[in-house]
Coordinates of C-alpha atoms and ligand atoms in Angstrom, one line a residue:
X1 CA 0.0 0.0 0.0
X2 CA 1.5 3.7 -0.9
X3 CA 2.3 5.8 2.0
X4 CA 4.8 8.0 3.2
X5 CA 6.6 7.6 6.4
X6 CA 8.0 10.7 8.5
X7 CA 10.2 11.2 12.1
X8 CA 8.9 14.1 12.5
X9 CA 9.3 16.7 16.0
X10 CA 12.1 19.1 14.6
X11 CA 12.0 23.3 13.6
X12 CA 12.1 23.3 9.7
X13 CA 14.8 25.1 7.9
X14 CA 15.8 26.1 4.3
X15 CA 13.8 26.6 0.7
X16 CA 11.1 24.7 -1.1
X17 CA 10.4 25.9 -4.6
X18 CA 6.4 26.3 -5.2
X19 CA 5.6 24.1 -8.1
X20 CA 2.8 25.3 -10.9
X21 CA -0.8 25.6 -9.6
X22 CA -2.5 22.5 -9.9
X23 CA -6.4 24.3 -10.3
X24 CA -5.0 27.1 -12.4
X25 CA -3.0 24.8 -15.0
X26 CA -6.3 22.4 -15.4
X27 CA -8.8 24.3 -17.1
X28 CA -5.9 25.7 -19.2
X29 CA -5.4 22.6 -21.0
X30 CA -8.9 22.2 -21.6
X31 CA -8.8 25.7 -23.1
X32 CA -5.8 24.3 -25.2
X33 CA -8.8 22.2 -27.3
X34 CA -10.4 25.7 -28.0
X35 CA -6.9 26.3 -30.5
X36 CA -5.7 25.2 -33.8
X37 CA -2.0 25.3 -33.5
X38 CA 0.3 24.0 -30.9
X39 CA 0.4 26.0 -27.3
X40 CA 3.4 25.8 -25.1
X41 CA 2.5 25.6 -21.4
X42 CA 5.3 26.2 -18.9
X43 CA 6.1 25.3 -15.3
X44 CA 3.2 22.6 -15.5
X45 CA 3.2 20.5 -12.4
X46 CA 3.8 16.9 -12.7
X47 CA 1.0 15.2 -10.7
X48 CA -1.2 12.8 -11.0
X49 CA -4.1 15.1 -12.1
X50 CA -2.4 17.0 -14.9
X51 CA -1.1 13.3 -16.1
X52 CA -5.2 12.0 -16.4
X53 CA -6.2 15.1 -17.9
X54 CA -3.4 14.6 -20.3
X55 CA -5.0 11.2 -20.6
X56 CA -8.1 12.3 -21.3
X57 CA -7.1 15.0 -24.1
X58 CA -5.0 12.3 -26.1
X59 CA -8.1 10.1 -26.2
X60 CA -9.6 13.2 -28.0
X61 CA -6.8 13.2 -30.2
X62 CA -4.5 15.8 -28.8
X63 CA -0.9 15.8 -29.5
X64 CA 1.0 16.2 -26.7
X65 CA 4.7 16.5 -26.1
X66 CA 6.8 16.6 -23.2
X67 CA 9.8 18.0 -21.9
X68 CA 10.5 18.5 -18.4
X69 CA 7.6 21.1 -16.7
X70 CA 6.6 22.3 -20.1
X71 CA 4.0 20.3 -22.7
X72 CA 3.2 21.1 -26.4
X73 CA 0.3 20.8 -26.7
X74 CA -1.6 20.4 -30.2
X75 CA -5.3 20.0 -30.6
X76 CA -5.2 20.6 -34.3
X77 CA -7.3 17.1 -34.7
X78 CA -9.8 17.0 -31.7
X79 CA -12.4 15.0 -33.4
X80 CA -13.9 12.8 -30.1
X81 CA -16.2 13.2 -28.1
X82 CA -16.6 10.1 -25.6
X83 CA -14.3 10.5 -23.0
X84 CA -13.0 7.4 -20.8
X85 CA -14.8 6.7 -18.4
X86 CA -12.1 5.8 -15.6
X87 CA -10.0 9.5 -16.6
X88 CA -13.5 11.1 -15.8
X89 CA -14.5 9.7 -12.8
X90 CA -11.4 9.9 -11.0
X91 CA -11.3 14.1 -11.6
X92 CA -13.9 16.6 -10.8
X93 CA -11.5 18.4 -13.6
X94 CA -12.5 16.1 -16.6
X95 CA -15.9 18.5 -16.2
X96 CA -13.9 20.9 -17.5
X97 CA -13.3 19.8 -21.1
X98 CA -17.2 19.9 -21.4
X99 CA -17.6 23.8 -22.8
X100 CA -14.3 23.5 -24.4
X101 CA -15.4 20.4 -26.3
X102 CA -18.6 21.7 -26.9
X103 CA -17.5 24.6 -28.8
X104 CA -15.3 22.6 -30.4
X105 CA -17.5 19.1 -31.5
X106 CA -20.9 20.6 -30.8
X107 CA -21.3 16.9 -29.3
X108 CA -20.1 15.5 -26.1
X109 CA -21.1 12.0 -24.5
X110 CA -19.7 11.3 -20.5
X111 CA -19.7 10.1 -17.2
X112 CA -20.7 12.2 -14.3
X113 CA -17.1 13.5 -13.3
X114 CA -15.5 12.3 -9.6
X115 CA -12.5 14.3 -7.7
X116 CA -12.1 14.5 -4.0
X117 CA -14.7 13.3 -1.0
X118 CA -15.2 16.8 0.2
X119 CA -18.8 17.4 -0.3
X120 CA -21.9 16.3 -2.7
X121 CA -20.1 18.5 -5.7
X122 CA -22.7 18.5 -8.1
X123 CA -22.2 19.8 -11.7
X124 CA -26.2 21.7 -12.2
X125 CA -24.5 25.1 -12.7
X126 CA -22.7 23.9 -15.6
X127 CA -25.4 22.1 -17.0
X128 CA -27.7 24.7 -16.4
X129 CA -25.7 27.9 -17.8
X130 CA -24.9 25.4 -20.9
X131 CA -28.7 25.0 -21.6
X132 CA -28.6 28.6 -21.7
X133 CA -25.9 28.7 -24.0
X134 CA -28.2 26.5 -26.6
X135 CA -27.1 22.8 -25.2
X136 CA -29.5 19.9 -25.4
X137 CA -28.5 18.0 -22.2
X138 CA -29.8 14.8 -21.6
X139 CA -28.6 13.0 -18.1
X140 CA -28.2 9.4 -17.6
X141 CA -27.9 7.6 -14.3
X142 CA -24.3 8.2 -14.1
X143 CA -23.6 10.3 -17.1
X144 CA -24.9 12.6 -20.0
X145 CA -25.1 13.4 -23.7
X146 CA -25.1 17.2 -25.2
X147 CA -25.2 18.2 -28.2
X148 CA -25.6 22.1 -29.7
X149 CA -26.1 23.3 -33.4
X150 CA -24.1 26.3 -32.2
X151 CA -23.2 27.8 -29.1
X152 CA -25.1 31.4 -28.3
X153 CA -24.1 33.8 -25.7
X154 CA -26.1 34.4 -22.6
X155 CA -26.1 36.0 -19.4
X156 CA -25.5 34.2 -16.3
X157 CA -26.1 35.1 -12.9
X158 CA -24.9 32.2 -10.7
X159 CA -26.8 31.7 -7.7
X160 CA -23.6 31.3 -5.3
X161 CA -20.1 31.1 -6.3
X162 CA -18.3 28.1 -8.6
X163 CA -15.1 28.1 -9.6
X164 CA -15.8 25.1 -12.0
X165 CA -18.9 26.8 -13.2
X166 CA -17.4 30.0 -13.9
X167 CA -14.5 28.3 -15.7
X168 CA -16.8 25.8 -18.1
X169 CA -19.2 28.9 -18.9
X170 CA -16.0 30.5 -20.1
X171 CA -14.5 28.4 -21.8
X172 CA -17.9 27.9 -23.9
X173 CA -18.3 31.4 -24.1
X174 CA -15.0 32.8 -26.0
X175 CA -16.1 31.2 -29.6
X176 CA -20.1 31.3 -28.9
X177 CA -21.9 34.0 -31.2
X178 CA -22.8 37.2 -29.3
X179 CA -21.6 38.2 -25.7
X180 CA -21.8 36.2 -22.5
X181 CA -22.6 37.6 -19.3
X182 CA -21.3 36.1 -16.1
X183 CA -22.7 37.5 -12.9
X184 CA -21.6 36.5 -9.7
X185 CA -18.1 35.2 -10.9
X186 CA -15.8 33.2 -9.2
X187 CA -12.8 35.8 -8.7
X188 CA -10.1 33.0 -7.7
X189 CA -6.8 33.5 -9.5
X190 CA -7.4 30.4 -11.2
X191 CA -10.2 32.3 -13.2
X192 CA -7.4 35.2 -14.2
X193 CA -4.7 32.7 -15.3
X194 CA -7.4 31.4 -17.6
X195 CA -8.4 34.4 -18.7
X196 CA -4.9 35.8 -19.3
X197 CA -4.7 32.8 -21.5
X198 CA -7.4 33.0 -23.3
X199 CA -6.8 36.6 -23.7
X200 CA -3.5 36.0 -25.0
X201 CA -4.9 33.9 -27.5
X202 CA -7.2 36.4 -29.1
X203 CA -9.8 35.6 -26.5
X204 CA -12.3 38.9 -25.6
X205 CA -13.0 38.6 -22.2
X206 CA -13.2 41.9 -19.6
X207 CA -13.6 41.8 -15.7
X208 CA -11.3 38.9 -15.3
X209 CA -10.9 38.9 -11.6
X210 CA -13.9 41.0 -11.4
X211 CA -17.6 39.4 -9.8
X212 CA -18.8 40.3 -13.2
X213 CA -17.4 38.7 -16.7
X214 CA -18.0 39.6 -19.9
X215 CA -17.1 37.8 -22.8
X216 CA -17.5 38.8 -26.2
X217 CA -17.2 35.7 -29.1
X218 CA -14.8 35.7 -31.7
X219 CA -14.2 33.6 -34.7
X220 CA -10.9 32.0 -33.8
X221 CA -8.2 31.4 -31.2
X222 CA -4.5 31.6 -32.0
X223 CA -1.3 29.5 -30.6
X224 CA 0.0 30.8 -27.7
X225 CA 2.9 30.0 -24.6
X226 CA 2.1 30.5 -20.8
X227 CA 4.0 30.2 -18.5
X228 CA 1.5 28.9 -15.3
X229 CA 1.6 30.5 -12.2
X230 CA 2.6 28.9 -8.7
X231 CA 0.3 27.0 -6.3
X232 CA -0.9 29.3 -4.1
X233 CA -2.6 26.4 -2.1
X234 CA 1.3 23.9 -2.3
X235 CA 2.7 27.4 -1.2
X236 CA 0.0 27.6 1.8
X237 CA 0.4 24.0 2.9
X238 CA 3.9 24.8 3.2
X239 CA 3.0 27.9 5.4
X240 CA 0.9 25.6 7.7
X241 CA 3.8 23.4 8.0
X242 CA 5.6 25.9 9.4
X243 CA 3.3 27.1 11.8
X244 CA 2.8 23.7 13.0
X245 CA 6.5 22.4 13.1
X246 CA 8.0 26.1 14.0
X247 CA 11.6 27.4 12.2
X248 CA 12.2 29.7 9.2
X249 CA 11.8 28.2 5.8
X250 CA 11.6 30.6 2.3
X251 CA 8.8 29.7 -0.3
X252 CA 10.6 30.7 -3.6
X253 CA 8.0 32.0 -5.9
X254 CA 4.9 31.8 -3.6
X255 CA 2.4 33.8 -5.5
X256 CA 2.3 36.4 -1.9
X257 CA -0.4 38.8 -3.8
X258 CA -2.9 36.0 -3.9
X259 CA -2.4 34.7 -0.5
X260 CA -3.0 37.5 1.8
X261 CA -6.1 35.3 4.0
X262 CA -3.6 32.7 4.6
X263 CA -0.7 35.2 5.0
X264 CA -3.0 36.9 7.5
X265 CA -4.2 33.9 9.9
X266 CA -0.6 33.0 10.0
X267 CA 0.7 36.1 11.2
X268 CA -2.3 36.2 13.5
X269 CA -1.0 32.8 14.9
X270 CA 2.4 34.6 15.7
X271 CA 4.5 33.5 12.4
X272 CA 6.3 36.8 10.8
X273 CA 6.3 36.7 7.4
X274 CA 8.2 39.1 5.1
X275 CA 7.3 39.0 1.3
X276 CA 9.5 40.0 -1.8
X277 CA 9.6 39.5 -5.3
X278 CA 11.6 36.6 -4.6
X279 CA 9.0 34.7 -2.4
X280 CA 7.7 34.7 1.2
X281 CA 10.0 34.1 4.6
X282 CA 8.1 32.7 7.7
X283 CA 9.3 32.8 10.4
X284 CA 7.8 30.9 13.6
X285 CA 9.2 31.1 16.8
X286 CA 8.0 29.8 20.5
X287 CA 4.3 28.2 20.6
X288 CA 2.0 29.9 17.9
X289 CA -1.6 31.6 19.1
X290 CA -4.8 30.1 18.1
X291 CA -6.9 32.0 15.9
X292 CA -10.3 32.9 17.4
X293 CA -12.4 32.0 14.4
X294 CA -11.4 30.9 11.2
X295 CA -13.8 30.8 8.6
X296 CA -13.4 29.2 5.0
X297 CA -14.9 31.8 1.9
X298 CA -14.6 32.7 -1.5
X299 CA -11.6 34.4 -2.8
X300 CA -10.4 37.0 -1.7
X301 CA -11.3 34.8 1.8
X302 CA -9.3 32.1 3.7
X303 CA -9.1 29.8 0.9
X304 CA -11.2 26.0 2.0
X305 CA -8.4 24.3 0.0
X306 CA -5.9 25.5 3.3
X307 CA -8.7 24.4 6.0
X308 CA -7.0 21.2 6.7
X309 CA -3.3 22.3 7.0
X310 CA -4.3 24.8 9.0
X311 CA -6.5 22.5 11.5
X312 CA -3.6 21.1 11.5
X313 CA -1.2 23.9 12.8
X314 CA -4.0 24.9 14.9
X315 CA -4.1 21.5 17.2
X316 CA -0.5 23.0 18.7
X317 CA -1.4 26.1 19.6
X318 CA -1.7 27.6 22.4
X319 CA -5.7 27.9 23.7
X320 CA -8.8 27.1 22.0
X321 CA -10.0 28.2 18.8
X322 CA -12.7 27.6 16.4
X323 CA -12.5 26.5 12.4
X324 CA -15.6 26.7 10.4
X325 CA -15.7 25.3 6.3
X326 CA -18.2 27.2 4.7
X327 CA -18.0 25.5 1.0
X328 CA -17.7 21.7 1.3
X329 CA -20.2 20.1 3.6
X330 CA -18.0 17.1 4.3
X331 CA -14.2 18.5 4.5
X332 CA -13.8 17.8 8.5
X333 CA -13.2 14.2 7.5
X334 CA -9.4 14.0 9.1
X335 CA -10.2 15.2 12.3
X336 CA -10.4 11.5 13.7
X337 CA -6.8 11.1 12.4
X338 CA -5.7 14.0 14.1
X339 CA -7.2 12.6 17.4
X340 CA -5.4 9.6 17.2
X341 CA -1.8 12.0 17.4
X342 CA -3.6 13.6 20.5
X343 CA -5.7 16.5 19.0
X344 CA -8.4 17.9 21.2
X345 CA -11.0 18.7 18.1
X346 CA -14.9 18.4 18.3
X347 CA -17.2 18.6 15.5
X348 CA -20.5 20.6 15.1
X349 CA -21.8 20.2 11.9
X350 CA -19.4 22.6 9.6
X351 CA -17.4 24.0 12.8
X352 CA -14.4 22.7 14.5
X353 CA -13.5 23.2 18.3
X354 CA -9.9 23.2 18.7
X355 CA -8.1 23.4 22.0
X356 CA -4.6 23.0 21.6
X357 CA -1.9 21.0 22.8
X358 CA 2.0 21.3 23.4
X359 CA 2.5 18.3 21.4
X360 CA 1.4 15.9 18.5
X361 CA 2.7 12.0 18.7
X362 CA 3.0 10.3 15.4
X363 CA 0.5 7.8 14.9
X364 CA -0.5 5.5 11.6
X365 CA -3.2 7.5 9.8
X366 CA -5.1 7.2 6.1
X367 CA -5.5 9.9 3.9
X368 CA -8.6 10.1 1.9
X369 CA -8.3 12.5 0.4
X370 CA -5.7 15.4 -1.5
X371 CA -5.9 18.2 1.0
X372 CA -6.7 16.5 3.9
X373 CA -3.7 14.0 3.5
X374 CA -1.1 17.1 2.7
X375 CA -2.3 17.9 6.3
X376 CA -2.0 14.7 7.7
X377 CA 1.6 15.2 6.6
X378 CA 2.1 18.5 7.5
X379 CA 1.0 16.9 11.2
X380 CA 3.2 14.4 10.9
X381 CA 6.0 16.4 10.6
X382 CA 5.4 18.1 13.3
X383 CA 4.1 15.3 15.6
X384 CA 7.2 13.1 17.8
X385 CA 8.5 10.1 16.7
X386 CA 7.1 8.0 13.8
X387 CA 3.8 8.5 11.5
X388 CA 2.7 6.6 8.7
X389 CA 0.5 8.1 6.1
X390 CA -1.3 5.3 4.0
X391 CA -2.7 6.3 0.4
X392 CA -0.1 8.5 -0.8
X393 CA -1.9 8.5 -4.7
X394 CA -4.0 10.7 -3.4
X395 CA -1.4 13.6 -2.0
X396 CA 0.1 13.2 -5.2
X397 CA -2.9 14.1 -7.4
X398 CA -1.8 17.8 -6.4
X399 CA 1.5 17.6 -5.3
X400 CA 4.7 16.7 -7.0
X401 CA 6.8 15.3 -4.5
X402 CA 5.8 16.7 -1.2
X403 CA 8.6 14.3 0.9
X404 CA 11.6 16.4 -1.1
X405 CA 10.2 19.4 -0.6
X406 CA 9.3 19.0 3.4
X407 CA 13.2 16.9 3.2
X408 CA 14.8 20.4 1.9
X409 CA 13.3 22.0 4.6
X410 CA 15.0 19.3 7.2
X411 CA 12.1 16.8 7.6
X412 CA 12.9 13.7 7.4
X413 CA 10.6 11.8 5.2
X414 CA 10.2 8.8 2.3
X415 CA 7.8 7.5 0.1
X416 CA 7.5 3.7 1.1
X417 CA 4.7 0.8 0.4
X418 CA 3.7 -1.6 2.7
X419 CA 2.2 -5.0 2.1
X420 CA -1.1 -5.3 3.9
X421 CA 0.3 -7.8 6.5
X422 CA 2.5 -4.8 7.0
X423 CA -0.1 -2.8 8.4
Ligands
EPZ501 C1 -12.6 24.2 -7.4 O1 -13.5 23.2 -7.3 C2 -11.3 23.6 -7.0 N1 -10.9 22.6 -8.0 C3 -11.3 23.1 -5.6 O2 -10.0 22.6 -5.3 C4 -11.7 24.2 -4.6 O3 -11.8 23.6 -3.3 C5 -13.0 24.8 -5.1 O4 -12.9 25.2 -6.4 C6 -13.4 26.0 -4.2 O5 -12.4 27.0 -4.2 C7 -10.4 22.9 -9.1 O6 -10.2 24.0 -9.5 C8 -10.0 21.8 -10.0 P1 -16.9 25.1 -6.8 P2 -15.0 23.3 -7.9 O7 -17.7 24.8 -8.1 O8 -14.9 24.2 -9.1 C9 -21.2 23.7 -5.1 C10 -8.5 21.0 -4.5 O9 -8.3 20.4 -3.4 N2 -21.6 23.5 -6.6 O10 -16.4 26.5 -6.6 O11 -15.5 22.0 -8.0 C11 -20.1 22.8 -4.7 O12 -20.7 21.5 -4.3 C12 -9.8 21.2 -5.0 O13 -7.5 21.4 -5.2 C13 -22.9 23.2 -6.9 O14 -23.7 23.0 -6.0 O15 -15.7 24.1 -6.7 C14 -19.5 23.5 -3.6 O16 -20.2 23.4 -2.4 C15 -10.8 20.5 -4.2 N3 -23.3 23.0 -8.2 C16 -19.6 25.0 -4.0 O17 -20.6 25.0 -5.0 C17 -22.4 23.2 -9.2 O18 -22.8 23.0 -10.4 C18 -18.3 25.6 -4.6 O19 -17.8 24.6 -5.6 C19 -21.0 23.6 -8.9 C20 -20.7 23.7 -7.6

């Protein structure tokens, strides 16, 4: 079985480099199917997400070559339009290629997409905007078929914010006939980065950033090379591990501008933290403070994606504080690992009661899923003595290699496998 295995307990110390974002990168290769010609995308993270994705284009026939961080990609001959099935379900992402493709085939045919056990995660505001957008949808059990003579433009006005909505109504949007209208936004830098490159390939979008988008449809897109931004979420989990473990450690190239929530829980904890072009220094010395109330939101708001690393820092510091995850109904689901290193946490519905204590104890935990497990780890490398984390695959669906970077920072950590008798 995959897992990682840390002796955790010391002060961290030295540099991690912040790999590409994982959610900015995604819907930017399903953009790529919106272009005749080959795009170069830099800095591309190597994880197991970007690798089904990849998957999932070639099986559309997309020509895609690789060397090192940056792919070349060509969708000069998308033709498909069934996806498989096994790509799709294990990605909430694979939704992603659904406008993209639409513009592009006018037909699409797949499974109902998968991704992380956080919450319900339904896909209606996709489906729904789409239908607007002059999409017959017709759902199956555990899938759908769409098909459009031509995508319109429309105006939007999403109930609550989606990040996955806003991207897919986007992405359907830059080649429809007429203007698109998207109220109520997601304003996540994800959403700029894709708009940046869709702008860059002759894509007429305004308000990027912005609660309101508007998107004006033109005839064709044009090869372009993007170089995509750093993981503001990698960069935070690597903020949280510092709180939790204590010690100075730089993040070269955190993206500082798009982390301020995080940047300003931490220092509210007690870590000092000096920005620069260069990247971010934290600094975390004696016990850390515990936040009164932390509260998951939207961008600009303390991202839900950095509600587990930061449970985790929290369980060490000093008093008692309160988390509460206002997105995902179900993203508590590690707090029974922590309590097996000690953790004081109870749960009220979608609030957390932390009282903290001097010390975590390693302990053998599972990760279920990506953000959750990064915590587990984070906690492990704070924690005394040994911890095992089982299901590694899932840790590495959004981060490269998590064990070198927390090793150049002094932790000392592998990737192993067990056999089950092992356990
Ligand atoms: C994106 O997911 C990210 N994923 C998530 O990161 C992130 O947690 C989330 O945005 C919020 O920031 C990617 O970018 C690939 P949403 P997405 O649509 O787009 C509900 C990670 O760990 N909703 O903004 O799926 C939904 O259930 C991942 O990297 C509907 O009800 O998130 C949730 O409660 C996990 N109907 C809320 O909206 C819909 O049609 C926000 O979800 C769509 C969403």
């Amino acid at each position: 079985m995959d897992a990682i295995q840390i002796y955790g307990g010391n002060c961290l110390e030295g540099q991690i480099r912040i790999q590409g974002s994982k959610n900015a990168v995604l819907p930017i290769l399903a953009a790529t199917l919106l272009i005749n010609g080959v795009c170069e995308i830099e800095n591309v993270p190597m994880i197991s997400d970007v690798y089904h994705m990849l998957r999932l284009m070639e099986s559309l026939c997309c020509t895609i070559e690789r060397d090192g961080h940056t792919l070349r990609v060509d969708a000069s001959g998308v033709s498909g339009c069934d996806m498989p099935s096994d790509s799709v379900v294990v990605m909430r992402s694979s939704i992603m290629l659904l406008g993209a493709l639409l513009a592009r085939t006018g037909n699409v045919s797949m499974r109902y997409p998968g991704g992380c056990v956080i919450g319900r995660r339904p896909i209606d505001l996709h489906l729904q905007g789409l239908r607007r957008m002059g999409v017959v949808i017709n759902e199956r059990e555990d899938g759908f078929d769409a098909e459009t003579a031509g995508l319109n433009g429309a105006v939007h006005r999403l109930p609550f914010v989606s990040v996955g909505a806003t991207e897919n109504l986007v992405l359907a949007a830059v080649l429809a006939k007429g203007d698109t209208v998207i109220e109520n936004a997601a304003k996540e830098p994800e959403i700029l980065a894709l708009c940046e490159f869709l702008q860059k390939a002759g894509a007429k979008i305004q308000g990027a950033g912005t609660g309101r988008l508007i998107v004006r449809g033109v005839e064709r897109l044009h090869a372009v090379s993007y170089r995509v931004p750093a993981d503001r979420i990698v960069a935070g989990t690597y903020l949280a591990a510092c709180l939790c473990s204590g010690g100075e450690i730089f993040l070269k190239e955190a993206p500082c501008s798009q982390m301020k929530a995080a940047m300003m829980a931490a220092s509210d904890m007690g870590a000092r933290i000096r920005e620069s072009e260069e990247g971010m220094l934290i600094t975390c010395k004696g016990r850390r403070k515990m936040p009164s109330v932390l509260k998951t939101e939207t961008y600009p708001g303390f991202p839900t994606d950095l509600q587990s690393a930061f449970l985790a820092a929290m369980t060490v510091a000093e008093g008692d504080g309160v988390l509460e995850e206002t997105i995902f109904e179900n993203r508590f689901r590690i707090v029974p690992q922590l309590c097996k290193m000690g953790a004081r946490i109870c749960c009220f519905e979608n609030r957390v009661c932390v009282t903290g204590i001097g010390r975590l104890t390693g302990a053998v935990l599972e990760a279920e899923e990506l953000r959750g497990g990064a915590a587990l780890v984070v906690a492990g490398s704070a924690a005394e003595g040994r911890s095992i984390i089982y299901n590694r695959h899932f840790i590495e669906r959004g981060y490269e290699d998590i064990c070198q970077d927390l090793r150049d920072v002094g932790v000392r950590c592998r990737k192993t496998d067990f056999s089950e008798k092992d356990r």
